Amino acid sequence: MYLRKSILLVFVFLVPVSLFSQETKFAVHNYSAGVSKLEITTQSNAFNVVVFAGDEGCLLVDTGDLKTSADLKQKISELWKMNVKYIVNTHLHNDHMGGNGQFHPEAAIITHANVPIRLNTGLNIVQDVHENDMPDLMPENKLTLKFNGQIIEIHAVPPAHTDTDMLVYFPEAKILCVGDVFLKNCYPLVDTQGGGNVSNFTKVVKNIIESYPADVTLITGHGDDLHMQDLKNYYKMIVESTALVNDLSKANKDAQEAGVKEINEKWDQTWGQSFLSTGGWIRSVATSFSPQTKKESVIVPLYPFIKSGDMAGTLNKYKELHKTSRDRYDFGEGQLNFLGYNLLSKNRVQDAIIIFQLNQEMYPDAVNVYDSLGEAFEEAGDLNSAAMNYQKAVALGEKAQDRNIELYQKNLKRVTLKIKKSTSVK
Ligand SMILES: [Zn+2]
Ligand SMILES: [Zn+2]
């Protein structure tokens, strides 16, 4: 199981689903001074793309995902009859920069400086960004762009949702694009594998409150627009709930258990009703207080072997480093899991199996490694091996009262059904 997958699962229930159409739906919202928002809805996801149009052409904030990008391009030329000259990405997630390739290289891509680092070192899981579509411009801190007779302010912020977060401000329209740093009715979403950081959220949110006009409209990465008062409420909730979890941790209490009740009563109705539950938020905060490993991911030294397809070399290097450099590199269970999903996302299914098997060898008692391996086998069409691994995940998960047990059971059920179907066909 990979984190973003569970977020996606929540999405499925949030978005109105039509069982009969697979098509992409576009809702257009027009603001002042040439700014519009395209709300894109598919069967499984919903996200926003901002279009700023004028005499010189279009600038996009985010490009949605790869699957919808051809439709997006068509929609833009239909509605604005102009070429896209710039793309600014609020961060490196599939459903925000997956469509870049559709407009690049005619359009210049502007991203946070960490984007190419993540794309080049194997520390990304974004299958939809091709290596030809590397960013053209990366502001150190702030970039002011003159386009269509207006000024656009692009601001790279400290790692919060990911370590590639940027804000985009249109002063004339008084519109600020905040990406996934702030979503309606949602606790902060922290992608730790993507470099996100709970403790920076207060800083980043406070900075927005202090730096932009009180009547600014906030366009988010998913869902409805928000306003300064919403952001102030968000800030208050983050400050108070992190302080509460901090106090509980200091008092050596189980933050999860003691915190849930109090935080639930106070905030669940407002903030816990979309992508992240109250329990999930407390977990994020509690983990951020525990001593962080400052070690570099073992993926970085492995990546040259991975990139050239040398899997034997990858295994040898991993084992060598595990003997010699455990102080230097992070060998946690999550590292190979992340790498395996990276390979799966690039359709290197057999290589993913090799990596997940290595993880299983290193962490034979970890529940999730069996589920991940099951998923890779399922993708490879080896349903019996998939079922075997899902079974193991369910058995271990039940014993450990794993919080993802329902997902493991669901996977096992699905693959068992597939096996039944395939044998009855024969
Ligand atoms: Zn998003
Ligand atoms: Zn995101």
JSON list of N, CA and C and ligand atoms in Angstrom, two decimals, residues 91-93 95-96 161-162 180 222, ligand 2:
[
{"chain": "A", "resi": 91, "resn": "HIS", "atom": "N", "xyz": [3.01, 22.22, -6.88]},
{"chain": "A", "resi": 91, "resn": "HIS", "atom": "CA", "xyz": [3.87, 21.20, -6.28]},
{"chain": "A", "resi": 91, "resn": "HIS", "atom": "C", "xyz": [3.94, 19.97, -7.16]},
{"chain": "A", "resi": 92, "resn": "LEU", "atom": "N", "xyz": [4.84, 19.06, -6.76]},
{"chain": "A", "resi": 92, "resn": "LEU", "atom": "CA", "xyz": [5.06, 17.86, -7.55]},
{"chain": "A", "resi": 92, "resn": "LEU", "atom": "C", "xyz": [4.12, 16.73, -7.11]},
{"chain": "A", "resi": 93, "resn": "HIS", "atom": "N", "xyz": [2.90, 16.76, -7.59]},
{"chain": "A", "resi": 93, "resn": "HIS", "atom": "CA", "xyz": [2.02, 15.60, -7.45]},
{"chain": "A", "resi": 93, "resn": "HIS", "atom": "C", "xyz": [1.38, 15.37, -8.81]},
{"chain": "A", "resi": 95, "resn": "ASP", "atom": "N", "xyz": [-1.51, 14.89, -9.96]},
{"chain": "A", "resi": 95, "resn": "ASP", "atom": "CA", "xyz": [-2.70, 15.59, -10.42]},
{"chain": "A", "resi": 95, "resn": "ASP", "atom": "C", "xyz": [-2.51, 17.11, -10.43]},
{"chain": "A", "resi": 96, "resn": "HIS", "atom": "N", "xyz": [-1.25, 17.53, -10.35]},
{"chain": "A", "resi": 96, "resn": "HIS", "atom": "CA", "xyz": [-0.95, 18.96, -10.44]},
{"chain": "A", "resi": 96, "resn": "HIS", "atom": "C", "xyz": [0.02, 19.27, -11.57]},
{"chain": "A", "resi": 161, "resn": "HIS", "atom": "N", "xyz": [3.10, 20.88, 2.55]},
{"chain": "A", "resi": 161, "resn": "HIS", "atom": "CA", "xyz": [2.41, 19.73, 1.95]},
{"chain": "A", "resi": 161, "resn": "HIS", "atom": "C", "xyz": [3.44, 18.79, 1.32]},
{"chain": "A", "resi": 162, "resn": "THR", "atom": "N", "xyz": [4.41, 19.37, 0.58]},
{"chain": "A", "resi": 162, "resn": "THR", "atom": "CA", "xyz": [5.57, 18.64, 0.05]},
{"chain": "A", "resi": 162, "resn": "THR", "atom": "C", "xyz": [6.76, 19.60, 0.17]},
{"chain": "A", "resi": 180, "resn": "ASP", "atom": "N", "xyz": [-2.19, 22.46, -2.53]},
{"chain": "A", "resi": 180, "resn": "ASP", "atom": "CA", "xyz": [-2.78, 21.59, -1.50]},
{"chain": "A", "resi": 180, "resn": "ASP", "atom": "C", "xyz": [-2.35, 21.98, -0.09]},
{"chain": "A", "resi": 222, "resn": "HIS", "atom": "N", "xyz": [-7.93, 21.41, -4.92]},
{"chain": "A", "resi": 222, "resn": "HIS", "atom": "CA", "xyz": [-9.11, 20.55, -5.09]},
{"chain": "A", "resi": 222, "resn": "HIS", "atom": "C", "xyz": [-10.30, 21.24, -4.42]},
{"chain": "B", "resi": 2, "resn": "ZN", "atom": "ZN", "xyz": [-0.77, 17.34, -3.46]}
]
